[in-house]
PDB file of C-alpha atoms in Angstrom:
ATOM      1  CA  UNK A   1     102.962 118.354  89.794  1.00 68.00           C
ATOM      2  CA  UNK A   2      99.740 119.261  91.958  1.00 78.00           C
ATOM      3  CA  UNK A   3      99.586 115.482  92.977  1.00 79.00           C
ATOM      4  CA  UNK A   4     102.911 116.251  94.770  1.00 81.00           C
ATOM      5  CA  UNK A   5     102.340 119.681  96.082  1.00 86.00           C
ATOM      6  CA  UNK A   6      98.590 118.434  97.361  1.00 87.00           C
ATOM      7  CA  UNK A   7     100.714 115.725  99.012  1.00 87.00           C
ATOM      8  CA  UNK A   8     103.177 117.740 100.734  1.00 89.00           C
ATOM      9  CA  UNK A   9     100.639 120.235 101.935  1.00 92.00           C
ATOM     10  CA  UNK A  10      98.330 117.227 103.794  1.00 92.00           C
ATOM     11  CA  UNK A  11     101.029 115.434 105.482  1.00 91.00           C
ATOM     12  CA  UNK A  12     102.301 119.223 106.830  1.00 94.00           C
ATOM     13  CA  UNK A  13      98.965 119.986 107.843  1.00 95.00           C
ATOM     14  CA  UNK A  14      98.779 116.345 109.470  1.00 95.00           C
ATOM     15  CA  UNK A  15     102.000 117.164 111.766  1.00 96.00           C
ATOM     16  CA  UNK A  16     104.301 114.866 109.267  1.00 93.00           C
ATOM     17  CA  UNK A  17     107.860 116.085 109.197  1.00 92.00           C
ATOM     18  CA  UNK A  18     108.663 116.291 104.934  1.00 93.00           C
ATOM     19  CA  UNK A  19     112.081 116.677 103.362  1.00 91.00           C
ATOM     20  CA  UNK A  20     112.030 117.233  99.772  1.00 90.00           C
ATOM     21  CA  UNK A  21     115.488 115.995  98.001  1.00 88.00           C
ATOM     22  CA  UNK A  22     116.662 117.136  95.190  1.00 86.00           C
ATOM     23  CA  UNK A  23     118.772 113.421  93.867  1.00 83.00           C
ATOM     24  CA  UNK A  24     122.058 114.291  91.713  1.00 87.00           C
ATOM     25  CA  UNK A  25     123.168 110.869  91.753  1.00 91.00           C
ATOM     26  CA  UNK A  26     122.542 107.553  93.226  1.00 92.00           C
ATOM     27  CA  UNK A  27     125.208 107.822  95.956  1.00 95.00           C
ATOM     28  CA  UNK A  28     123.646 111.177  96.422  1.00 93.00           C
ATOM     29  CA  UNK A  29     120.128 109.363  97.503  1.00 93.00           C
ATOM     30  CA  UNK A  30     121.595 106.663  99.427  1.00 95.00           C
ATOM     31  CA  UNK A  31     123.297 109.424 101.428  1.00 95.00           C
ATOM     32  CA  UNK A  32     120.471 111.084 102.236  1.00 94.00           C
ATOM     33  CA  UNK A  33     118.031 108.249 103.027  1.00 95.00           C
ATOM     34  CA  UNK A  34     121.150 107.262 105.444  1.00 95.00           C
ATOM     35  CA  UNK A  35     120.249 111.074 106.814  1.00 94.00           C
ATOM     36  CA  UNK A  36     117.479 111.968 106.941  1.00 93.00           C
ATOM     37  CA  UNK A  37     116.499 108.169 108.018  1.00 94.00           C
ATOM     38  CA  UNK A  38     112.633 108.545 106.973  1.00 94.00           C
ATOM     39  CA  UNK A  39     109.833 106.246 107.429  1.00 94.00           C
ATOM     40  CA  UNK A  40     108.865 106.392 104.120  1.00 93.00           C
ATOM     41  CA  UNK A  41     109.915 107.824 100.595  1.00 93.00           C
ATOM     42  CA  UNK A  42     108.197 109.336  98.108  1.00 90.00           C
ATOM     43  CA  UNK A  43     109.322 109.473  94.235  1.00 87.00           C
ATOM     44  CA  UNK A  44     107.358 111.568  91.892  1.00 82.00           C
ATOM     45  CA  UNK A  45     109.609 113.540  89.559  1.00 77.00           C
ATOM     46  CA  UNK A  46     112.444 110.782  88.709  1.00 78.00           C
ATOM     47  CA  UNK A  47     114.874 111.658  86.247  1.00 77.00           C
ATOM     48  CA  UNK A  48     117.519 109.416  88.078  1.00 82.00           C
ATOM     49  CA  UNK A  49     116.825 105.751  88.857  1.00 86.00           C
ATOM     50  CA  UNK A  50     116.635 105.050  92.288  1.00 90.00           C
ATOM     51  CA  UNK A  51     119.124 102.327  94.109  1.00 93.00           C
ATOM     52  CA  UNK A  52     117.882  99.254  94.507  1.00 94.00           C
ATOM     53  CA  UNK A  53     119.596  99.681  98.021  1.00 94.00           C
ATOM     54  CA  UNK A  54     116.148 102.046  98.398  1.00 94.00           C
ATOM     55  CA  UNK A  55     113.475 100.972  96.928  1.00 92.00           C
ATOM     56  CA  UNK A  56     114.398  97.145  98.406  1.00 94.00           C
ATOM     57  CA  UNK A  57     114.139  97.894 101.374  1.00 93.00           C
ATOM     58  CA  UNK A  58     111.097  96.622 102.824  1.00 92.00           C
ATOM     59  CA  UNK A  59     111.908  98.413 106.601  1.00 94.00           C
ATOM     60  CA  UNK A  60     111.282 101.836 104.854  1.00 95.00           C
ATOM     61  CA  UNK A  61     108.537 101.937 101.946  1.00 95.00           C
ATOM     62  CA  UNK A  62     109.606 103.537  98.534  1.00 93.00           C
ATOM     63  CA  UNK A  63     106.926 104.807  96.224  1.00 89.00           C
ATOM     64  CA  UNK A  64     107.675 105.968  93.170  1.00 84.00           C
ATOM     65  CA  UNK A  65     104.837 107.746  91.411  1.00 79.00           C
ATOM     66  CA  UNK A  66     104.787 107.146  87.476  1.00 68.00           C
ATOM     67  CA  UNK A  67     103.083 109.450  85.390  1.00 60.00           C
ATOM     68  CA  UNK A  68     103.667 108.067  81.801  1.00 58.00           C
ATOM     69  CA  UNK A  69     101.184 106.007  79.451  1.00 60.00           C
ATOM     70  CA  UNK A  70     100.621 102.337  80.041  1.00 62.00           C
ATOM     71  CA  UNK A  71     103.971 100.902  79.254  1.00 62.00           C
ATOM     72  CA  UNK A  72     105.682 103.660  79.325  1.00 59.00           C
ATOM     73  CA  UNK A  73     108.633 102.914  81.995  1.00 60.00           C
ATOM     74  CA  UNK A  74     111.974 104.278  83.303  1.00 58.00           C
ATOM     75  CA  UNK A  75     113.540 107.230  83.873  1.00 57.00           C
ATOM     76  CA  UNK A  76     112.285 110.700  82.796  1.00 59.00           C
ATOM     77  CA  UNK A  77     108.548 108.391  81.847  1.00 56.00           C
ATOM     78  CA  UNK A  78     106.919 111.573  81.687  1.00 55.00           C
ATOM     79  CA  UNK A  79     109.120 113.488  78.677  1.00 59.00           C
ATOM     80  CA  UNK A  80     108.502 110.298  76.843  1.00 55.00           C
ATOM     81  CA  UNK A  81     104.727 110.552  77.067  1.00 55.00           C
ATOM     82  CA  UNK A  82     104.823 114.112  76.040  1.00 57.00           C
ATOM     83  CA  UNK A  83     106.712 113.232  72.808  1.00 58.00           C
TER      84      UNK A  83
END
């Protein structure tokens, strides 16, 4: 979504390093995390739920960006706000 692309672009043009993963699976994510060893994560197209090995950890900050209707929760939020 623009949110996300306007992201990526400002912490570029800041001098921020930015990988963008694509997650197949929760091992998947843990394995990159354990990679790629960031300083902080950023979640905003989720159609997997992420580890609680991730987002607990308070030494590396996990947001994940929901863009479904008040109440709306869990994986894939947004296709159930467009239905």
């Amino acid at each position: 979504n623009s949110m996300a692309q306007r992201l990526y672009l400002e912490c570029i043009e800041a001098g921020h390093e930015v990988v963008v993963h694509l997650a197949k699976n929760s091992d998947d994510m843990i394995d990159q995390v354990k990679r790629t060893q960031p300083h902080l994560i950023l979640c905003p197209f989720l159609t997997k739920r992420v580890p609680e090995k991730i987002w607990s950890n308070a030494a590396v900050p996990c947001l994940i960006v929901h863009p479904g209707i008040e109440g709306d929760r869990g994986m894939s939020s947004i296709e159930w706000a467009l239905k």
